[in-house]
């Protein structure tokens, strides 16, 4: 975990196989099964029912290797030969400044393979993080084809559970949907067949865009509205999770890349080691509670950086504005307008390096400014203007790609690029650097040190717009999937080195929007692009669901008001970003004074609440949104439960809605204050005991409400109450679930 320190107590060794481990928010119990394997027989919050239980618990590790397959046929990731052969040898436990840790050592005498199951948990959070370190202590090589990062059995039976997944497509990110687990894992009557079902609900992410298709996440919730289990796989490359039935309960298997899905294998020579990608599991009394715990966990494990607390407002010139065509003449008035609007960073997006009027896509790689775009004083004139206006300059960069027409393509050795069968790979007119090669790393170090160190740039938007699947086979790689995982881990190591050398630098992670929105990358970078969506009416469901993938202070949400928008659409566009990380754009330099005042007001509002957002956890009072929902709502709950924020969007439907806020029930009087729009209008919000009654008479409409528990009496709230006649009988049905 990030920010760890030396153990505050001496690690303890325990020779016995049955033991307990955990802290005030998480309890884990281990015991030996009849076959001699150590199993996790209970994982729960204090006071929760026992889970998983001795009978349906699974081995701590399942893995496959050439010559050592599974014990049965099927697509599920349980019942492997090694799973029943790895015997308990020892375990150690201790505490670091960031939480409790436990390492369990398992060993297979036949092959000499040792598996070290490394578990950690931040104190006070019901979250378990797991990874497995394999070490070959035998005399023969072993080729591993798959290994679990986290394995848990004994969850409630499939008929009692709903499973939640999130589609994640370009321009349509974070679209959660729900179905009964029994819809996939049918009840085959295991008593009659004396066998569990071989069915499994499996989800896989492939290629160098790890979040293309689906987020590497999922959740189970009890259908009676009780407990929730929420997970993420922290892989910058391939991943897989599957659910199935085992001993009348449900199992969960979380994996990084595998041979079957990702062409991943690793050869362990005698004495060699391999460590899986981590996986994390959060527990909670419902989806929102588990997501709150996972949000806090994400903050605990990421690299510390001042940006996570200060949340400066970023203006980026790309979206619906310059669209990759920056010049000195276009940028200077935009810089002045962004400063007037309250921006604190100004990022020049793509195109600043492109002198070629015929297109720059397949010529990138040198990352030098275009003389044609920046005549006279060059790009330095523009960067100086940004600093003169009190902002930090930023630049867009796509570091891992080199265009086939770039001189860098021939200047670097062939081994510095992705390859298969000795052929350098090309995708969309671009080659891919392999950051395991010292020449590739040196090229990018020189590039960044010039831009940041010499030019004084304080913000980098790092994009990645090609997909390589399944990966690369450089000399020494046993498989392309292993090459891809090796590169992505080397990329994050390189990026950590950049931040070590330039600790004030702020890095935004982007891959055509949110195609690289994985936990491993988010633990290193400061901001995460949530989408490339250009339609302000289609962005709200992305903005509402983005906190499922990224903490609010890291989730960059575009706000691109335009001078041709009417006031309602300007307000709507700005309001969508106020509970995330506001990413301002738009032709502000062409706006009227009244329009620019609307932008300034929204930015001022954001600055008054951003300190709370840096520690708040999300909730969804209407459930996670559907893509075409007419009403949407996102809340942020500040620690202490006295203050919450609620953004509500209307894209159609009735003009009023009653929105329950369960955690404020019983808090006494709750005062709603409308923060956005800042000027009094037709919007209204009233607290009526256990819900906020919101009126948005116009479409599109948005409102940001601060809810303060223990507030003034209703008659003292002021002029922002309802301007329409609503009573309890008018309340609309909002009984919706995440889908």
XYZ file of C-alpha atoms in Angstrom:
739
model
C 0.000 0.000 0.000
C 1.124 3.592 -0.610
C 2.725 5.430 2.237
C 3.737 2.324 4.196
C 6.215 2.399 7.008
C 8.176 -0.262 8.874
C 6.208 -2.680 10.993
C 5.098 -1.142 14.278
C 5.258 -4.546 15.919
C 7.361 -7.606 15.280
C 5.777 -10.045 12.806
C 4.389 -13.111 14.502
C 4.884 -16.680 13.276
C 2.204 -19.292 13.900
C 2.866 -22.985 13.360
C -0.788 -24.045 13.706
C -3.018 -24.157 10.628
C -6.186 -22.723 12.197
C -6.041 -19.030 13.065
C -7.819 -15.688 12.898
C -6.702 -12.361 11.491
C -8.181 -8.915 10.972
C -9.065 -5.707 12.764
C -12.050 -3.720 13.987
C -13.773 -3.637 10.570
C -12.814 -7.002 9.062
C -12.629 -10.538 10.429
C -10.959 -13.454 8.673
C -10.732 -17.031 9.942
C -8.639 -19.817 8.431
C -8.806 -23.549 9.030
C -7.650 -26.823 7.533
C -10.059 -28.806 5.370
C -10.339 -32.590 5.265
C -7.956 -32.742 2.287
C -5.279 -30.921 4.278
C -5.452 -27.583 2.461
C -5.734 -24.321 4.385
C -8.955 -22.457 3.588
C -10.525 -19.099 4.377
C -13.616 -20.204 6.280
C -14.886 -16.790 7.375
C -14.572 -13.307 5.902
C -17.012 -10.749 7.245
C -17.531 -7.499 9.045
C -17.998 -7.855 12.813
C -21.589 -8.885 13.446
C -22.193 -10.210 9.938
C -23.288 -13.818 9.394
C -20.436 -16.246 8.925
C -18.929 -16.364 5.450
C -17.760 -18.503 3.755
C -17.970 -21.415 6.222
C -15.942 -24.617 6.490
C -17.889 -26.811 4.052
C -17.957 -24.494 1.075
C -14.619 -22.721 1.573
C -12.077 -23.062 -1.227
C -8.283 -23.411 -1.217
C -6.434 -20.129 -0.822
C -4.879 -20.474 -4.283
C -5.915 -22.083 -7.548
C -3.436 -22.267 -10.415
C -2.806 -24.193 -13.585
C 0.527 -25.090 -15.129
C 1.625 -27.127 -18.126
C 1.415 -30.762 -17.091
C -0.784 -29.884 -14.094
C -4.285 -29.050 -15.217
C -7.699 -28.995 -13.622
C -9.519 -31.729 -11.793
C -12.553 -31.436 -14.056
C -13.739 -29.978 -17.331
C -15.388 -26.581 -17.578
C -14.757 -22.852 -17.806
C -14.755 -22.112 -14.076
C -11.586 -21.337 -12.198
C -11.782 -23.859 -9.358
C -10.793 -27.480 -8.859
C -7.227 -27.211 -10.195
C -4.670 -29.878 -9.463
C -2.437 -27.468 -7.566
C -5.342 -26.139 -5.522
C -5.589 -29.405 -3.591
C -1.818 -29.982 -3.363
C -0.557 -26.721 -1.887
C -0.210 -27.442 1.828
C 0.088 -24.960 4.663
C 3.674 -24.373 5.803
C 3.663 -21.153 7.831
C 2.140 -17.720 8.215
C 3.260 -14.355 9.527
C 1.266 -11.271 10.479
C 2.001 -7.694 11.477
C 0.943 -4.083 11.196
C 2.269 -1.212 9.122
C 1.242 2.404 9.305
C -1.359 1.793 6.609
C -2.928 -1.384 7.917
C -2.705 -5.029 8.878
C -0.848 -7.599 6.791
C -0.790 -11.369 6.673
C 1.373 -13.688 4.577
C 0.404 -17.339 4.349
C 2.988 -19.765 2.963
C 1.787 -22.818 1.035
C 3.995 -25.508 -0.518
C 3.733 -28.412 -2.950
C 6.414 -31.018 -2.108
C 6.016 -32.771 -5.477
C 7.173 -29.813 -7.592
C 8.762 -27.557 -4.998
C 6.335 -24.730 -5.827
C 5.699 -22.295 -2.978
C 2.777 -19.856 -2.972
C 2.898 -16.879 -0.640
C -0.611 -15.437 -0.219
C -0.106 -11.775 0.713
C -3.166 -10.203 2.343
C -3.480 -6.594 3.519
C -6.313 -4.481 4.898
C -6.408 -0.801 5.930
C -7.416 -0.579 9.580
C -11.000 0.576 9.927
C -12.056 -0.481 6.420
C -13.890 -3.722 5.532
C -11.616 -4.251 2.526
C -9.286 -7.156 1.791
C -6.482 -6.836 -0.748
C -4.781 -9.991 -1.971
C -2.014 -11.037 -4.296
C -0.055 -14.279 -4.648
C 3.703 -14.609 -4.985
C 4.901 -17.850 -6.567
C 8.426 -19.159 -6.006
C 9.873 -22.279 -7.618
C 11.880 -24.074 -4.940
C 12.119 -27.210 -7.046
C 14.762 -28.457 -9.463
C 12.737 -28.272 -12.708
C 11.190 -25.326 -14.556
C 7.452 -24.824 -14.210
C 5.287 -23.029 -16.816
C 2.340 -21.381 -15.053
C -0.797 -20.716 -17.134
C -3.044 -19.045 -14.563
C -3.040 -18.183 -10.887
C -5.730 -16.588 -8.738
C -5.160 -13.264 -7.035
C -8.114 -13.763 -4.665
C -10.395 -16.758 -4.191
C -13.437 -16.848 -1.942
C -16.053 -19.569 -1.502
C -19.113 -19.956 0.658
C -20.982 -16.820 -0.331
C -24.791 -17.148 -0.265
C -26.374 -19.476 -2.808
C -26.765 -18.090 -6.355
C -30.537 -17.872 -5.950
C -30.103 -15.303 -3.189
C -27.773 -13.014 -5.131
C -27.797 -10.421 -7.860
C -24.636 -9.704 -9.820
C -23.624 -6.219 -10.977
C -21.316 -5.434 -13.892
C -20.277 -2.238 -15.674
C -20.010 -1.937 -19.437
C -17.286 0.522 -20.340
C -17.309 1.600 -23.961
C -15.803 4.593 -25.716
C -18.164 7.574 -25.159
C -20.405 5.398 -22.950
C -18.390 4.562 -19.856
C -19.417 3.065 -16.501
C -22.833 1.664 -17.490
C -23.748 -0.699 -14.653
C -26.355 -3.395 -15.107
C -27.798 -6.057 -12.819
C -29.219 -9.545 -13.188
C -29.951 -12.518 -10.920
C -26.928 -14.824 -10.658
C -29.309 -17.749 -11.157
C -29.943 -16.431 -14.659
C -26.485 -17.749 -15.624
C -25.727 -20.392 -12.999
C -28.806 -22.623 -13.204
C -29.933 -24.889 -10.374
C -29.125 -28.380 -11.727
C -30.101 -30.185 -8.482
C -26.660 -30.983 -7.168
C -28.009 -33.561 -4.723
C -29.177 -35.783 -7.591
C -25.978 -35.409 -9.622
C -23.576 -35.437 -6.659
C -21.761 -32.646 -8.430
C -21.720 -28.874 -8.581
C -22.775 -27.105 -11.744
C -19.962 -26.515 -14.195
C -21.538 -23.223 -15.251
C -19.758 -19.976 -14.478
C -20.459 -16.323 -15.079
C -17.086 -15.097 -16.327
C -15.971 -11.629 -17.404
C -12.674 -10.861 -19.103
C -10.756 -7.766 -20.167
C -8.188 -8.100 -22.941
C -5.512 -6.061 -24.609
C -3.680 -2.879 -23.746
C -6.954 -1.055 -22.977
C -7.778 -2.918 -19.735
C -11.157 -1.214 -19.275
C -12.400 -1.488 -22.851
C -15.693 -3.376 -22.804
C -16.157 -3.697 -19.052
C -14.634 -2.267 -15.910
C -12.415 -4.806 -14.074
C -14.958 -4.747 -11.280
C -18.147 -6.444 -10.159
C -20.459 -6.823 -7.205
C -22.809 -9.276 -5.561
C -25.737 -8.096 -3.456
C -28.242 -10.102 -1.494
C -31.657 -9.869 -3.092
C -33.263 -8.958 0.223
C -31.210 -5.752 0.265
C -28.662 -6.996 2.786
C -24.943 -7.507 2.339
C -22.780 -6.585 -0.649
C -19.451 -7.857 -1.935
C -17.699 -5.463 -4.341
C -14.388 -6.158 -6.064
C -11.793 -4.731 -8.406
C -8.861 -6.371 -10.166
C -5.884 -4.010 -10.225
C -4.419 -5.030 -13.556
C -3.034 -2.626 -16.174
C -3.366 -5.413 -18.752
C -5.584 -8.520 -18.899
C -7.930 -9.729 -16.163
C -10.703 -12.240 -15.509
C -13.267 -12.880 -12.798
C -15.791 -15.652 -12.531
C -18.674 -16.681 -10.290
C -20.161 -20.124 -9.870
C -21.799 -22.529 -7.466
C -19.826 -24.627 -5.007
C -21.216 -26.771 -2.177
C -24.586 -24.938 -2.295
C -22.872 -21.583 -2.013
C -21.304 -19.145 -4.457
C -17.602 -18.758 -5.150
C -15.692 -15.754 -6.525
C -12.369 -16.080 -8.362
C -10.344 -12.979 -9.288
C -7.440 -13.309 -11.726
C -5.007 -11.290 -13.727
C -4.218 -12.486 -17.261
C -4.470 -16.199 -18.100
C -3.263 -18.432 -20.892
C -6.742 -19.293 -22.189
C -8.018 -15.687 -22.394
C -4.875 -13.572 -22.818
C -2.087 -15.826 -24.159
C -0.328 -15.268 -20.838
C 2.161 -17.762 -19.436
C 5.223 -17.393 -17.264
C 8.169 -19.775 -16.937
C 9.475 -20.192 -13.416
C 13.008 -21.490 -13.494
C 14.329 -22.936 -10.236
C 14.580 -20.034 -7.789
C 12.443 -17.688 -9.935
C 9.386 -15.780 -8.664
C 6.217 -14.261 -10.103
C 3.694 -12.038 -8.318
C 0.091 -11.667 -9.465
C -1.697 -8.381 -9.899
C -3.576 -7.410 -6.719
C -7.320 -7.761 -6.276
C -9.453 -6.057 -3.638
C -12.794 -7.060 -2.101
C -14.942 -4.587 -0.147
C -17.807 -5.611 2.135
C -20.806 -3.490 3.054
C -24.444 -3.354 4.084
C -25.506 -2.731 0.490
C -23.832 -1.505 -2.694
C -23.384 2.113 -1.589
C -21.725 1.119 1.679
C -19.335 -1.265 -0.052
C -18.502 1.404 -2.633
C -17.795 3.875 0.147
C -15.326 1.411 1.655
C -13.703 0.772 -1.732
C -13.383 4.531 -2.337
C -11.579 4.958 0.984
C -9.365 1.972 0.161
C -8.413 3.486 -3.195
C -7.277 6.609 -1.396
C -5.247 4.529 1.049
C -3.279 2.592 -1.587
C -2.536 5.321 -4.133
C 0.639 7.344 -4.391
C 0.417 10.448 -2.129
C 0.247 13.762 -3.979
C -0.827 17.321 -3.014
C -3.261 17.398 -5.937
C -5.530 14.904 -4.164
C -6.230 17.507 -1.486
C -6.163 20.790 -3.425
C -8.211 19.793 -6.536
C -7.237 22.738 -8.777
C -9.548 23.594 -11.677
C -8.130 22.488 -15.029
C -8.947 24.123 -18.367
C -8.209 21.925 -21.381
C -8.449 23.399 -24.875
C -9.552 20.221 -26.669
C -13.130 19.135 -26.091
C -15.611 20.904 -28.372
C -13.075 23.730 -28.637
C -9.734 23.573 -30.486
C -10.033 19.809 -31.064
C -6.318 19.213 -31.649
C -5.586 22.415 -33.593
C -3.866 24.811 -31.156
C -1.986 27.896 -32.352
C -0.637 30.975 -30.618
C -3.420 33.092 -32.109
C -6.138 30.742 -30.902
C -4.655 30.062 -27.483
C -3.833 33.540 -26.168
C -7.440 34.824 -25.924
C -8.565 31.432 -24.598
C -5.905 31.574 -21.881
C -7.102 35.012 -20.801
C -10.728 33.886 -20.700
C -9.895 30.708 -18.756
C -8.046 32.770 -16.164
C -11.006 35.134 -15.882
C -13.273 32.127 -15.321
C -11.141 30.918 -12.395
C -9.070 28.106 -13.952
C -5.840 27.255 -12.131
C -4.243 24.943 -14.711
C -4.332 25.376 -18.492
C -3.570 22.292 -20.576
C -2.748 22.565 -24.274
C -4.074 19.341 -25.738
C -3.029 17.435 -28.855
C -1.587 19.041 -31.974
C 1.031 21.350 -30.424
C 3.868 19.299 -32.005
C 2.292 18.961 -35.476
C 3.903 20.972 -38.257
C 2.456 18.673 -40.918
C -0.719 20.096 -42.414
C -1.580 16.710 -43.952
C -2.127 15.096 -40.561
C 0.087 14.237 -37.640
C -1.341 10.924 -36.444
C 1.397 8.666 -37.873
C 4.309 11.094 -37.401
C 4.322 11.614 -33.610
C 7.151 10.597 -31.329
C 9.707 13.402 -31.161
C 7.430 15.703 -29.105
C 8.924 19.006 -30.220
C 6.757 22.122 -30.695
C 5.607 23.115 -34.156
C 7.216 26.346 -35.466
C 4.263 26.816 -37.802
C 1.744 26.777 -34.940
C 3.853 28.953 -32.636
C 5.702 31.548 -34.742
C 7.917 34.179 -33.219
C 8.650 33.200 -29.642
C 7.548 29.600 -30.098
C 5.503 27.645 -27.599
C 7.362 29.437 -24.811
C 5.281 32.553 -25.538
C 2.093 30.614 -24.844
C 3.458 28.879 -21.745
C 4.615 32.242 -20.397
C 1.148 33.745 -20.945
C -0.384 30.891 -18.955
C 1.979 31.598 -16.060
C 1.429 35.365 -16.333
C -2.300 34.784 -15.885
C -1.666 32.872 -12.657
C -2.148 29.359 -14.042
C 0.095 26.299 -14.294
C 0.819 25.274 -17.901
C 0.087 21.751 -19.099
C 0.654 19.726 -22.277
C -0.895 16.635 -23.844
C 1.427 13.727 -24.561
C 0.976 10.201 -25.909
C 4.254 8.760 -24.661
C 3.998 5.068 -25.586
C 3.404 5.502 -29.330
C 5.742 6.399 -32.188
C 4.288 7.105 -35.634
C 5.557 4.994 -38.523
C 6.681 8.255 -40.274
C 8.455 9.601 -37.177
C 12.273 9.793 -37.216
C 12.151 8.209 -33.757
C 10.901 4.970 -35.371
C 14.319 4.428 -36.946
C 16.421 6.141 -34.284
C 15.519 3.628 -31.557
C 16.567 -0.024 -31.771
C 13.960 -2.535 -32.991
C 13.922 -4.201 -29.556
C 12.513 -0.991 -28.039
C 9.143 -1.653 -29.723
C 6.380 -4.238 -29.447
C 7.011 -7.207 -31.736
C 5.715 -10.677 -32.610
C 7.782 -13.346 -34.375
C 10.494 -10.768 -34.982
C 8.105 -8.339 -36.708
C 7.615 -4.853 -35.262
C 3.916 -4.322 -34.609
C 1.997 -1.407 -36.124
C -1.516 -0.297 -35.194
C -3.257 2.609 -36.932
C 0.044 3.839 -38.354
C 1.829 3.694 -35.008
C 4.400 1.550 -33.262
C 4.236 0.804 -29.546
C 7.219 1.381 -27.270
C 8.173 -1.380 -24.843
C 9.081 0.355 -21.594
C 11.093 -2.635 -20.425
C 13.785 -1.636 -22.916
C 16.289 0.964 -21.635
C 16.329 2.881 -24.931
C 12.562 3.350 -24.864
C 12.681 4.482 -21.261
C 15.594 6.849 -21.911
C 13.704 8.416 -24.841
C 10.678 9.147 -22.667
C 12.776 10.354 -19.734
C 14.497 12.832 -22.024
C 11.131 13.945 -23.413
C 9.490 14.519 -20.031
C 12.548 16.117 -18.445
C 12.677 18.589 -21.348
C 8.976 19.437 -21.156
C 8.760 19.600 -17.365
C 12.293 20.508 -16.353
C 13.285 22.894 -19.166
C 9.921 24.302 -20.273
C 8.375 24.490 -16.801
C 5.241 22.494 -17.621
C 3.459 21.371 -14.440
C 0.690 19.187 -15.870
C 0.815 16.291 -18.322
C -2.202 14.691 -19.911
C -0.931 11.246 -20.895
C -3.127 9.716 -23.573
C -3.086 6.292 -25.248
C -5.170 5.780 -28.381
C -4.240 2.401 -29.849
C -4.985 -1.151 -28.726
C -2.509 -4.022 -28.891
C -3.966 -7.465 -28.312
C -2.702 -9.860 -27.041
C 0.679 -8.174 -26.534
C 4.345 -8.461 -27.445
C 6.908 -11.262 -27.585
C 10.293 -9.677 -27.084
C 13.363 -11.887 -26.716
C 12.933 -13.687 -23.413
C 9.123 -13.466 -23.360
C 7.366 -16.809 -23.204
C 4.030 -15.383 -24.401
C 2.563 -12.110 -25.738
C 0.292 -11.744 -22.705
C 3.321 -11.905 -20.420
C 5.043 -9.294 -22.571
C 2.052 -6.969 -22.340
C 1.814 -7.314 -18.559
C 5.565 -6.726 -18.274
C 5.359 -3.564 -20.369
C 2.381 -2.094 -18.519
C 4.042 -2.678 -15.172
C 7.248 -1.116 -16.520
C 5.200 1.867 -17.766
C 3.825 2.469 -14.268
C 7.326 2.083 -12.823
C 8.591 4.641 -15.349
C 5.768 7.002 -14.435
C 6.582 6.630 -10.738
C 10.162 7.567 -11.560
C 8.956 10.686 -13.375
C 6.943 11.744 -10.327
C 9.901 11.033 -8.061
C 12.028 13.415 -10.132
C 9.248 16.009 -10.515
C 7.131 15.736 -7.342
C 5.036 18.802 -8.170
C 3.988 17.460 -11.559
C 0.299 16.546 -11.969
C -0.451 13.645 -14.323
C -3.797 12.918 -15.934
C -4.390 9.390 -17.211
C -6.358 9.121 -20.459
C -6.884 6.423 -23.070
C -9.484 7.673 -25.536
C -11.411 8.743 -22.455
C -11.831 5.961 -19.917
C -10.295 2.920 -21.626
C -7.495 2.658 -19.059
C -9.478 3.313 -15.900
C -7.878 0.504 -13.871
C -6.864 0.447 -10.227
C -3.158 -0.074 -10.926
C -2.882 3.078 -13.039
C -5.139 5.119 -10.745
C -2.830 4.318 -7.841
C -0.022 6.222 -9.602
C -1.695 9.065 -11.533
C -3.486 12.064 -10.057
C -6.437 12.471 -12.452
C -8.422 10.111 -14.631
C -10.265 11.041 -17.807
C -13.805 9.696 -17.565
C -14.922 10.055 -21.209
C -14.521 11.673 -24.606
C -18.298 12.187 -24.785
C -19.002 15.477 -26.597
C -22.780 15.659 -26.092
C -23.620 17.456 -22.831
C -26.998 15.673 -22.694
C -25.333 12.246 -22.775
C -22.576 12.971 -20.265
C -24.714 12.867 -17.060
C -24.972 9.041 -16.744
C -21.177 8.853 -17.139
C -20.607 11.569 -14.531
C -23.041 9.911 -12.108
C -21.421 6.474 -12.397
C -17.763 7.562 -12.668
C -17.229 7.460 -8.867
C -17.706 3.691 -9.035
C -14.392 3.516 -10.896
C -12.447 6.486 -9.507
C -12.576 8.660 -6.364
C -14.332 11.978 -7.064
C -11.187 14.075 -6.681
C -9.517 12.056 -9.473
C -12.444 11.762 -11.883
C -12.065 14.432 -14.580
C -15.522 15.355 -15.925
C -15.761 17.669 -18.924
C -17.664 20.947 -18.604
C -17.641 22.574 -22.035
C -20.132 25.487 -22.169
C -20.347 27.270 -25.513
C -21.395 30.800 -26.522
C -24.177 29.376 -28.728
C -25.737 27.565 -25.719
C -28.659 29.186 -23.940
C -28.280 29.863 -20.227
C -30.053 26.636 -19.207
C -27.709 24.461 -21.261
C -24.630 26.335 -19.993
C -25.823 25.751 -16.428
C -26.576 22.089 -17.197
C -23.178 21.497 -18.778
C -21.307 23.061 -15.862
C -23.404 21.346 -13.209
C -22.456 17.890 -14.407
C -18.856 18.278 -13.238
C -19.319 19.797 -9.788
C -19.154 16.513 -7.833
C -16.125 15.284 -9.746
C -12.967 16.969 -10.923
C -14.094 19.878 -13.066
C -12.415 19.787 -16.489
C -13.324 23.117 -18.051
C -13.319 23.708 -21.811
C -15.358 25.623 -24.383
C -14.927 28.855 -26.329
C -14.980 31.065 -23.241
C -13.195 33.800 -25.199
C -16.290 34.232 -27.404
C -18.818 34.439 -24.564
C -20.808 37.445 -23.485
C -20.226 38.909 -20.040
C -23.440 37.286 -18.783
C -22.408 33.868 -20.077
C -18.922 34.125 -18.607
C -20.494 35.092 -15.279
C -22.365 31.768 -15.318
C -19.061 29.956 -15.774
C -17.371 31.975 -13.038
C -20.215 31.278 -10.629
C -19.992 27.518 -11.200
C -16.221 27.523 -10.725
C -16.559 29.554 -7.513
C -19.122 27.076 -6.238
C -16.803 24.185 -7.003
C -13.972 25.825 -5.087
C -16.168 26.128 -1.980
C -16.898 22.384 -1.877
C -13.745 20.743 -3.251
C -12.147 20.256 0.160
C -15.165 18.139 1.109
C -15.015 16.162 -2.137
C -11.457 15.104 -1.360
C -12.726 13.037 1.558
C -16.343 12.300 0.630
C -17.725 8.928 -0.474
C -20.413 8.536 -3.162
C -24.010 7.348 -2.892
C -26.772 6.911 -5.452
C -30.242 7.681 -4.029
C -31.973 6.711 -7.309
C -29.671 3.770 -7.952
C -26.997 3.694 -10.629
C -28.397 5.267 -13.784
C -29.521 3.754 -17.039
C -28.170 5.333 -20.208
C -31.492 6.957 -21.121
C -32.861 7.731 -17.642
C -34.696 11.044 -17.482
C -33.799 11.794 -13.847
C -30.367 11.053 -12.410
C -28.832 11.709 -9.010
C -25.374 11.472 -7.456
C -24.574 12.188 -3.828
C -21.377 12.740 -1.874
C -21.334 11.963 1.818
C -18.767 13.873 3.884
C -17.316 12.086 6.946
C -19.257 12.909 10.075
C -22.624 12.657 8.304
C -23.518 16.292 8.932
C -22.947 17.454 5.355
C -23.878 15.757 2.092
C -24.027 17.030 -1.478
C -26.580 15.964 -4.055
C -26.518 16.665 -7.793
C -29.767 16.028 -9.643
C -30.239 16.082 -13.413
C -33.481 16.168 -15.390
C -33.457 15.213 -19.071
C -37.216 14.660 -19.359
C -40.208 13.316 -17.454
C -42.223 15.053 -14.754
C -40.989 18.370 -13.408
C -40.698 17.236 -9.774
C -39.182 14.238 -8.031
C -38.865 12.987 -4.471
C -35.360 11.633 -3.845
C -34.770 9.556 -0.686
C -31.542 10.085 1.263
C -31.458 7.119 3.620
C -28.381 8.013 5.659
C -29.943 11.321 6.793
C -33.124 9.718 8.121
C -33.264 10.317 11.856
C -30.773 13.189 11.668
C -33.312 15.745 12.796
C -33.923 18.834 10.701
C -32.003 18.829 7.414
C -31.418 22.112 5.588
C -31.150 21.987 1.784
C -29.203 24.829 0.158
C -29.068 25.139 -3.620
C -25.466 25.889 -4.603
C -25.815 25.607 -8.389
C -27.300 27.450 -10.174
C -26.107 30.177 -7.851
C -28.688 32.764 -8.940
C -32.268 32.235 -7.678
C -34.451 30.652 -10.316
C -37.269 28.180 -10.752
C -35.277 25.286 -9.260
C -36.218 24.285 -5.743
C -35.395 21.723 -3.070
C -37.228 20.923 0.179
C -36.474 18.315 2.844
C -39.597 16.453 3.951
C -38.355 14.006 6.566
C -36.513 11.278 4.660
C -36.139 12.710 1.173
C -35.375 15.801 -0.871
C -38.235 17.065 -3.014
C -36.666 18.597 -6.106
C -38.320 20.733 -8.775
C -36.608 21.332 -12.115
C -39.253 22.951 -14.327
C -37.072 23.206 -17.458
C -35.326 20.561 -19.570
C -32.440 20.128 -19.439
C -32.143 20.988 -15.774
C -29.602 20.432 -13.026
C -29.273 21.410 -9.411
C -26.550 20.941 -6.799
C -27.898 20.853 -3.252
C -25.970 20.889 0.004
C -27.791 18.959 2.731
C -26.853 19.968 6.270
C -28.130 17.833 9.116
C -29.177 19.676 12.249
C -29.987 22.755 10.181
C -32.463 25.549 10.733
C -36.169 25.014 10.860
C -38.058 24.882 7.583
C -39.521 28.344 7.926
C -36.014 29.826 8.234
C -34.597 28.354 5.035
C -34.941 31.435 2.906
C -36.179 31.983 -0.610
C -34.936 28.841 -2.367
C -37.940 26.664 -1.410
C -40.446 25.175 -3.833
C -42.193 27.473 -6.262
C -44.755 24.807 -7.106
C -47.390 23.240 -4.908
C -46.065 19.876 -3.760
C -47.365 17.837 -0.859
C -46.816 14.274 0.270
C -49.445 13.019 -2.144
C -47.480 14.317 -5.128
C -44.386 12.218 -4.416
C -43.199 10.142 -7.356
C -42.195 6.497 -7.114
C -38.408 6.269 -7.040
C -38.049 2.637 -6.047
C -35.288 1.813 -8.551
C -32.287 -0.433 -8.178
C -28.856 -0.394 -9.737
C -28.878 -1.975 -13.162
